Amino acid sequence: MASIEIFFCYAREDEALVNQLKRHLIPLQRQRLIDIWYDRDISAGTEWELEIKEHLNSAQIILLLVSPDFMASDYCYGVEMRRALERHEQKEVRVIPVILRPVYWQIPSLHKLQALPLDAKPVVSSSWHYQDEAFFNVTEGTRIVAVKVMSSLTPSSLTLPIKPSEPEPTETPANVLQQQAVKPDPLVTPEDFSWLCIGTLTGHKGSVDIVAISPDGQMLSSGSEDQTIKLWNLKTGDLLRTPTVYEHLVLSVAISADEQTLASGSYDHTIKQWKRNDLILYSHPALGKSTFLTGRINISLTSHWCVWSGIRPQWKLHRNG
C-alpha cells in the first residue's frame, strides 16, 4: 500500500522550523509510513498554484503549522486552511494544527481540533528543554494518526487467486481410477471469509483507539480520543460504566484474566489501574508517570503484575497489590 501523504501548510517565515520538523519525520518516511509534500517540492516550470491545489486535495493528513505569520497570511489562512477544514468536515482528511510559535489560534474552526505538541504548547517556548523534544512529540502524534489512517485504508476483504484453467486430460481407465481414489478439495469461495455484524456499541464522542474483551467474553472495555474509558456488557450491549479520568486520548486498555483488574494508558503519559467490584470501577493510585507516551499494556495471568511500554523499545513492570 502507498504511503500516507502529508501536506505541510506553513508561512515562509517559519521555513527553518518546518525543515527541522521534516528532519524529525524522516524515520517515518524510511518506514514508508508517510510521504511529505510541501511547496519546496514544486519543480521549475510548474504552475505552482495548481500543484499546491492538487496535493491539498489528495493528502490524507494536513499539518497546519500555526504561527503569527501563518495566521496573518491571507493565502495560508484564507486559501489553504479553509480548503483543509472543508475536507476535514467531509471526513476526507485528518487536519492537525501544529503550534510552532505562540499566537492566538483559538478560533472556532481550529480550536475544536486536537493540536500538537502535547497540550498545544508551542514548539518555540520555555515549556520544552529543547526544540527537539517538542518536535519528537509532534512526530509521535503524527505517527499515531498516520497508523490510524493507514489501517482505515487496508482492504477488509480477501481476494482469492483464480487458478488458470488446464486442458482436460484424455479420459482413460487410469484417469478414472485416480479420480475415484482421490477426492478433489472443496472449492473455497469469498463467502467463507465473510463476517456478520451482530451489534454496534455507540456512546463515544471521539474515535475509538483501543478495545479489550474479557476472557469470558462477557465484557468489553474501550478507550477513545474523547478522553474516556467505557465498560460494556457484550451480551446486552449496555454501557456499564464510564470513568472520565484523563485529560488526553486513551491509547491502551487491558483486562486481567480474573476480570477483576483494568489497566489503562493515556497520551498524557500516565498509567492507571482499576479494580472491579460488582461491575463498579474505582480508581487505584496511578501506577506511575511514564517518561514517554504510554504504548501497550498487559496484565499477567495471575493479575499480580502489570507491564506497559512507551513509544521507545522499553518496558516497565509493576507488581499489583
CSV table of C-alpha atoms in Angstrom, one decimal:
chain,number,residue,atom,x,y,z
A,1,MET,CA,0.0,0.0,0.0
A,2,ALA,CA,1.2,3.5,-0.8
A,3,SER,CA,2.4,5.8,2.0
A,4,ILE,CA,0.2,8.3,3.7
A,5,GLU,CA,0.6,11.7,2.0
A,6,ILE,CA,1.2,14.6,4.4
A,7,PHE,CA,0.8,18.2,3.3
A,8,PHE,CA,2.6,21.0,5.1
A,9,CYS,CA,0.7,24.2,5.2
A,10,TYR,CA,3.0,26.9,6.6
A,11,ALA,CA,4.2,30.5,6.3
A,12,ARG,CA,7.6,31.2,4.6
A,13,GLU,CA,8.8,33.0,7.7
A,14,ASP,CA,8.7,29.6,9.6
A,15,GLU,CA,10.7,27.7,7.0
A,16,ALA,CA,13.6,27.0,9.3
A,17,LEU,CA,11.2,25.3,11.8
A,18,VAL,CA,9.5,23.5,9.0
A,19,ASN,CA,12.8,22.0,7.9
A,20,GLN,CA,13.5,20.8,11.5
A,21,LEU,CA,10.1,19.1,11.6
A,22,LYS,CA,10.8,17.5,8.2
A,23,ARG,CA,14.0,16.0,9.5
A,24,HIS,CA,12.3,14.5,12.5
A,25,LEU,CA,9.7,12.9,10.3
A,26,ILE,CA,12.3,11.2,8.0
A,27,PRO,CA,12.3,7.9,10.0
A,28,LEU,CA,8.6,7.6,9.3
A,29,GLN,CA,9.4,8.2,5.6
A,30,ARG,CA,12.0,5.5,5.6
A,31,GLN,CA,9.5,3.1,7.1
A,32,ARG,CA,7.3,4.0,4.1
A,33,LEU,CA,4.5,5.1,6.5
A,34,ILE,CA,4.3,8.7,5.3
A,35,ASP,CA,5.3,10.8,2.3
A,36,ILE,CA,5.8,14.5,2.9
A,37,TRP,CA,4.9,17.2,0.3
A,38,TYR,CA,5.3,20.9,0.6
A,39,ASP,CA,5.8,23.8,-1.9
A,40,ARG,CA,9.6,23.4,-2.0
A,41,ASP,CA,8.9,20.1,-3.9
A,42,ILE,CA,7.5,22.1,-6.9
A,43,SER,CA,9.8,21.8,-9.8
A,44,ALA,CA,10.8,24.6,-12.2
A,45,GLY,CA,8.3,25.4,-14.9
A,46,THR,CA,5.3,24.1,-13.0
A,47,GLU,CA,2.2,26.1,-12.3
A,48,TRP,CA,2.7,26.3,-8.5
A,49,GLU,CA,-0.8,27.2,-7.6
A,50,LEU,CA,-2.3,24.2,-9.5
A,51,GLU,CA,0.2,21.8,-8.0
A,52,ILE,CA,-0.5,23.0,-4.4
A,53,LYS,CA,-4.2,22.6,-5.0
A,54,GLU,CA,-3.7,19.1,-6.4
A,55,HIS,CA,-1.7,18.0,-3.3
A,56,LEU,CA,-4.0,19.9,-0.9
A,57,ASN,CA,-6.9,17.8,-2.3
A,58,SER,CA,-5.1,14.5,-2.4
A,59,ALA,CA,-3.3,14.5,1.0
A,60,GLN,CA,-4.6,12.2,3.8
A,61,ILE,CA,-3.1,14.3,6.6
A,62,ILE,CA,-2.6,18.1,6.5
A,63,LEU,CA,-0.4,19.7,9.1
A,64,LEU,CA,-1.3,23.4,9.8
A,65,LEU,CA,2.0,24.8,11.1
A,66,VAL,CA,0.5,27.6,13.1
A,67,SER,CA,2.4,30.8,14.0
A,68,PRO,CA,1.7,34.6,14.0
A,69,ASP,CA,2.9,34.7,10.3
A,70,PHE,CA,0.6,31.8,9.4
A,71,MET,CA,-2.4,33.4,11.0
A,72,ALA,CA,-1.6,36.7,9.2
A,73,SER,CA,-1.1,35.1,5.8
A,74,ASP,CA,-4.1,35.6,3.5
A,75,TYR,CA,-3.0,32.5,1.5
A,76,CYS,CA,-2.3,30.2,4.4
A,77,TYR,CA,-5.3,31.3,6.4
A,78,GLY,CA,-7.8,32.1,3.7
A,79,VAL,CA,-7.0,29.5,1.0
A,80,GLU,CA,-5.1,26.5,2.3
A,81,MET,CA,-6.5,26.3,5.8
A,82,ARG,CA,-10.0,26.9,4.5
A,83,ARG,CA,-9.8,24.1,2.0
A,84,ALA,CA,-8.2,21.8,4.5
A,85,LEU,CA,-11.0,22.4,7.0
A,86,GLU,CA,-13.6,21.8,4.3
A,87,ARG,CA,-12.1,18.4,3.5
A,88,HIS,CA,-11.9,17.7,7.3
A,89,GLU,CA,-15.6,18.4,7.7
A,90,GLN,CA,-16.3,15.9,4.9
A,91,LYS,CA,-14.1,13.3,6.6
A,92,GLU,CA,-11.7,13.2,3.7
A,93,VAL,CA,-8.6,14.2,5.6
A,94,ARG,CA,-7.2,14.5,9.1
A,95,VAL,CA,-6.2,18.1,9.9
A,96,ILE,CA,-3.7,18.6,12.7
A,97,PRO,CA,-2.7,22.0,14.0
A,98,VAL,CA,0.9,22.1,15.0
A,99,ILE,CA,1.6,25.2,17.1
A,100,LEU,CA,5.1,26.4,16.1
A,101,ARG,CA,5.2,29.8,17.9
A,102,PRO,CA,3.0,31.4,20.5
A,103,VAL,CA,-0.1,33.0,18.8
A,104,TYR,CA,-3.8,33.3,19.4
A,105,TRP,CA,-5.2,30.4,17.4
A,106,GLN,CA,-8.3,29.6,19.4
A,107,ILE,CA,-10.8,30.4,16.6
A,108,PRO,CA,-13.8,28.1,16.5
A,109,SER,CA,-12.7,26.2,13.3
A,110,LEU,CA,-9.2,25.4,14.8
A,111,HIS,CA,-9.8,25.2,18.5
A,112,LYS,CA,-12.0,22.1,18.2
A,113,LEU,CA,-9.1,20.2,16.6
A,114,GLN,CA,-6.6,18.3,18.8
A,115,ALA,CA,-3.4,20.2,18.4
A,116,LEU,CA,0.3,19.2,18.7
A,117,PRO,CA,2.6,19.3,20.6
A,118,LEU,CA,1.1,18.0,23.8
A,119,ASP,CA,-1.3,20.5,25.4
A,120,ALA,CA,-0.8,22.7,22.4
A,121,LYS,CA,2.4,24.1,23.9
A,122,PRO,CA,4.3,25.9,21.1
A,123,VAL,CA,7.4,24.4,19.8
A,124,VAL,CA,9.2,27.7,20.4
A,125,SER,CA,8.5,28.2,24.1
A,126,SER,CA,10.0,27.7,27.6
A,127,SER,CA,7.8,24.6,28.0
A,128,TRP,CA,10.4,22.5,26.3
A,129,HIS,CA,14.0,22.0,27.4
A,130,TYR,CA,15.0,21.6,23.7
A,131,GLN,CA,13.1,22.1,20.5
A,132,ASP,CA,14.0,18.6,19.5
A,133,GLU,CA,11.8,17.4,22.4
A,134,ALA,CA,8.8,19.3,21.0
A,135,PHE,CA,9.4,18.0,17.5
A,136,PHE,CA,9.7,14.5,18.9
A,137,ASN,CA,6.3,14.9,20.5
A,138,VAL,CA,4.9,16.2,17.1
A,139,THR,CA,6.4,13.3,15.3
A,140,GLU,CA,4.9,10.7,17.6
A,141,GLY,CA,1.5,12.3,17.4
A,142,THR,CA,1.7,12.4,13.6
A,143,ARG,CA,2.8,8.7,13.6
A,144,ILE,CA,-0.3,7.7,15.7
A,145,VAL,CA,-2.6,9.4,13.3
A,146,ALA,CA,-0.8,8.0,10.2
A,147,VAL,CA,-1.1,4.5,11.5
A,148,LYS,CA,-4.9,5.0,12.0
A,149,VAL,CA,-5.3,6.4,8.5
A,150,MET,CA,-3.3,3.5,7.1
A,151,SER,CA,-5.4,0.9,8.9
A,152,SER,CA,-8.6,2.5,7.6
A,153,LEU,CA,-7.3,2.2,4.1
A,154,THR,CA,-6.4,-1.5,4.5
A,155,PRO,CA,-8.8,-3.7,2.4
A,156,SER,CA,-11.1,-5.7,4.7
A,157,SER,CA,-12.0,-8.4,2.2
A,158,LEU,CA,-9.8,-11.2,0.9
A,159,THR,CA,-9.3,-11.7,-2.8
A,160,LEU,CA,-8.6,-15.3,-3.7
A,161,PRO,CA,-6.4,-16.0,-6.7
A,162,ILE,CA,-8.1,-17.5,-9.7
A,163,LYS,CA,-6.5,-20.8,-10.8
A,164,PRO,CA,-5.9,-20.8,-14.6
A,165,SER,CA,-7.8,-23.5,-16.4
A,166,GLU,CA,-5.9,-26.5,-17.5
A,167,PRO,CA,-6.5,-28.6,-20.6
A,168,GLU,CA,-8.8,-31.5,-19.8
A,169,PRO,CA,-6.9,-34.8,-19.9
A,170,THR,CA,-7.9,-37.6,-22.3
A,171,GLU,CA,-10.2,-40.0,-20.5
A,172,THR,CA,-8.5,-43.3,-19.9
A,173,PRO,CA,-9.2,-46.1,-17.4
A,174,ALA,CA,-6.2,-45.0,-15.3
A,175,ASN,CA,-7.6,-41.5,-15.1
A,176,VAL,CA,-11.0,-42.8,-14.0
A,177,LEU,CA,-9.4,-44.9,-11.2
A,178,GLN,CA,-7.4,-41.9,-10.0
A,179,GLN,CA,-10.5,-39.7,-9.8
A,180,GLN,CA,-12.3,-42.4,-7.8
A,181,ALA,CA,-9.3,-42.8,-5.3
A,182,VAL,CA,-8.7,-39.0,-4.7
A,183,LYS,CA,-11.5,-36.6,-3.8
A,184,PRO,CA,-11.0,-33.1,-5.0
A,185,ASP,CA,-10.6,-30.3,-2.4
A,186,PRO,CA,-13.7,-28.4,-1.8
A,187,LEU,CA,-13.9,-25.1,-3.6
A,188,VAL,CA,-13.2,-22.1,-1.3
A,189,THR,CA,-15.3,-19.1,-2.1
A,190,PRO,CA,-15.1,-15.5,-0.7
A,191,GLU,CA,-18.3,-16.2,1.3
A,192,ASP,CA,-16.3,-18.5,3.5
A,193,PHE,CA,-14.4,-15.4,4.8
A,194,SER,CA,-17.4,-13.2,5.3
A,195,TRP,CA,-18.3,-11.7,8.7
A,196,LEU,CA,-21.6,-10.7,10.1
A,197,CYS,CA,-22.0,-7.6,12.3
A,198,ILE,CA,-24.1,-8.7,15.4
A,199,GLY,CA,-24.2,-5.4,17.1
A,200,THR,CA,-22.8,-1.8,17.3
A,201,LEU,CA,-21.9,-0.1,20.5
A,202,THR,CA,-22.3,3.7,20.4
A,203,GLY,CA,-21.6,6.3,23.0
A,204,HIS,CA,-18.0,7.6,22.5
A,205,LYS,CA,-17.8,11.2,21.2
A,206,GLY,CA,-14.4,10.7,19.6
A,207,SER,CA,-12.7,7.9,17.6
A,208,VAL,CA,-12.2,4.6,19.4
A,209,ASP,CA,-8.5,3.8,19.5
A,210,ILE,CA,-8.3,0.6,21.5
A,211,VAL,CA,-10.7,-2.2,22.8
A,212,ALA,CA,-10.2,-5.2,25.1
A,213,ILE,CA,-12.5,-8.1,25.7
A,214,SER,CA,-12.6,-10.0,29.0
A,215,PRO,CA,-11.5,-13.7,28.9
A,216,ASP,CA,-15.1,-14.9,29.5
A,217,GLY,CA,-16.4,-12.8,26.6
A,218,GLN,CA,-18.9,-11.0,28.7
A,219,MET,CA,-17.4,-7.5,28.9
A,220,LEU,CA,-15.6,-5.1,26.6
A,221,SER,CA,-13.5,-2.1,27.5
A,222,SER,CA,-12.9,0.7,25.0
A,223,GLY,CA,-10.6,3.7,25.1
A,224,SER,CA,-11.3,6.8,23.0
A,225,GLU,CA,-10.0,10.2,21.9
A,226,ASP,CA,-12.9,11.7,23.9
A,227,GLN,CA,-10.6,11.0,26.9
A,228,THR,CA,-12.9,8.4,28.4
A,229,ILE,CA,-12.9,4.6,29.1
A,230,LYS,CA,-16.2,2.7,28.7
A,231,LEU,CA,-17.1,-0.7,30.0
A,232,TRP,CA,-19.8,-2.6,28.1
A,233,ASN,CA,-21.9,-5.7,28.6
A,234,LEU,CA,-21.3,-7.6,25.4
A,235,LYS,CA,-24.4,-9.8,25.7
A,236,THR,CA,-26.9,-6.9,26.1
A,237,GLY,CA,-24.9,-4.0,24.6
A,238,ASP,CA,-25.5,-2.0,27.8
A,239,LEU,CA,-23.0,0.6,29.0
A,240,LEU,CA,-21.9,-0.4,32.5
A,241,ARG,CA,-19.5,2.4,33.4
A,242,THR,CA,-17.7,5.5,32.0
A,243,PRO,CA,-14.7,6.6,34.2
A,244,THR,CA,-13.6,10.0,32.9
A,245,VAL,CA,-10.1,10.2,34.3
A,246,TYR,CA,-7.9,11.5,31.5
A,247,GLU,CA,-7.2,14.9,30.0
A,248,HIS,CA,-6.0,13.4,26.8
A,249,LEU,CA,-6.9,10.5,24.5
A,250,VAL,CA,-6.7,6.9,25.8
A,251,LEU,CA,-4.1,4.8,24.0
A,252,SER,CA,-4.5,1.4,25.6
A,253,VAL,CA,-6.6,-0.8,27.9
A,254,ALA,CA,-6.2,-4.3,29.3
A,255,ILE,CA,-8.4,-6.6,31.3
A,256,SER,CA,-6.9,-9.2,33.7
A,257,ALA,CA,-7.6,-12.9,33.4
A,258,ASP,CA,-9.7,-12.9,36.6
A,259,GLU,CA,-11.6,-9.9,35.2
A,260,GLN,CA,-11.1,-8.0,38.5
A,261,THR,CA,-8.5,-5.5,37.2
A,262,LEU,CA,-8.5,-3.0,34.4
A,263,ALA,CA,-5.4,-1.0,33.4
A,264,SER,CA,-5.3,2.0,31.0
A,265,GLY,CA,-2.7,4.2,29.5
A,266,SER,CA,-3.1,7.7,28.0
A,267,TYR,CA,-1.4,10.3,25.8
A,268,ASP,CA,-0.8,12.3,29.0
A,269,HIS,CA,2.0,9.7,29.9
A,270,THR,CA,0.1,8.2,32.8
A,271,ILE,CA,-1.0,4.6,33.6
A,272,LYS,CA,-4.0,4.0,35.8
A,273,GLN,CA,-5.3,0.8,37.4
A,274,TRP,CA,-8.9,0.0,38.3
A,275,LYS,CA,-10.5,-2.7,40.5
A,276,ARG,CA,-13.9,-4.2,39.8
A,277,ASN,CA,-16.5,-4.7,42.5
A,278,ASP,CA,-20.0,-5.7,41.3
A,279,LEU,CA,-19.3,-4.0,38.0
A,280,ILE,CA,-18.3,-0.8,39.7
A,281,LEU,CA,-14.9,0.6,38.9
A,282,TYR,CA,-13.0,2.7,41.4
A,283,SER,CA,-9.6,4.4,40.8
A,284,HIS,CA,-6.5,3.0,42.3
A,285,PRO,CA,-3.4,5.3,42.7
A,286,ALA,CA,-1.7,5.8,39.4
A,287,LEU,CA,1.0,3.2,38.7
A,288,GLY,CA,3.3,6.0,37.7
A,289,LYS,CA,4.1,8.6,35.0
A,290,SER,CA,6.0,7.3,32.0
A,291,THR,CA,8.8,9.3,30.6
A,292,PHE,CA,7.3,8.7,27.1
A,293,LEU,CA,3.8,8.2,25.8
A,294,THR,CA,2.2,5.0,27.1
A,295,GLY,CA,2.0,2.3,24.4
A,296,ARG,CA,0.7,-1.2,25.0
A,297,ILE,CA,-0.4,-2.5,28.4
A,298,ASN,CA,-0.8,-6.1,29.6
A,299,ILE,CA,-1.7,-7.8,32.9
A,300,SER,CA,-0.3,-11.1,33.9
A,301,LEU,CA,-2.5,-14.2,34.0
A,302,THR,CA,-2.3,-14.2,37.8
A,303,SER,CA,-3.1,-10.5,37.9
A,304,HIS,CA,0.0,-9.9,40.1
A,305,TRP,CA,1.9,-7.9,37.5
A,306,CYS,CA,1.1,-5.1,35.1
A,307,VAL,CA,3.5,-4.4,32.3
A,308,TRP,CA,3.5,-1.4,29.9
A,309,SER,CA,5.7,0.0,27.2
A,310,GLY,CA,6.5,3.5,26.0
A,311,ILE,CA,6.9,4.6,22.4
A,312,ARG,CA,10.6,3.7,22.6
A,313,PRO,CA,11.6,0.0,22.9
A,314,GLN,CA,11.4,-0.2,26.7
A,315,TRP,CA,9.0,-2.0,29.1
A,316,LYS,CA,8.2,-1.2,32.7
A,317,LEU,CA,6.9,-3.8,35.3
A,318,HIS,CA,4.7,-3.1,38.3
A,319,ARG,CA,3.5,-5.5,41.0
A,320,ASN,CA,-0.2,-5.3,41.7
A,321,GLY,CA,-1.4,-5.4,45.3
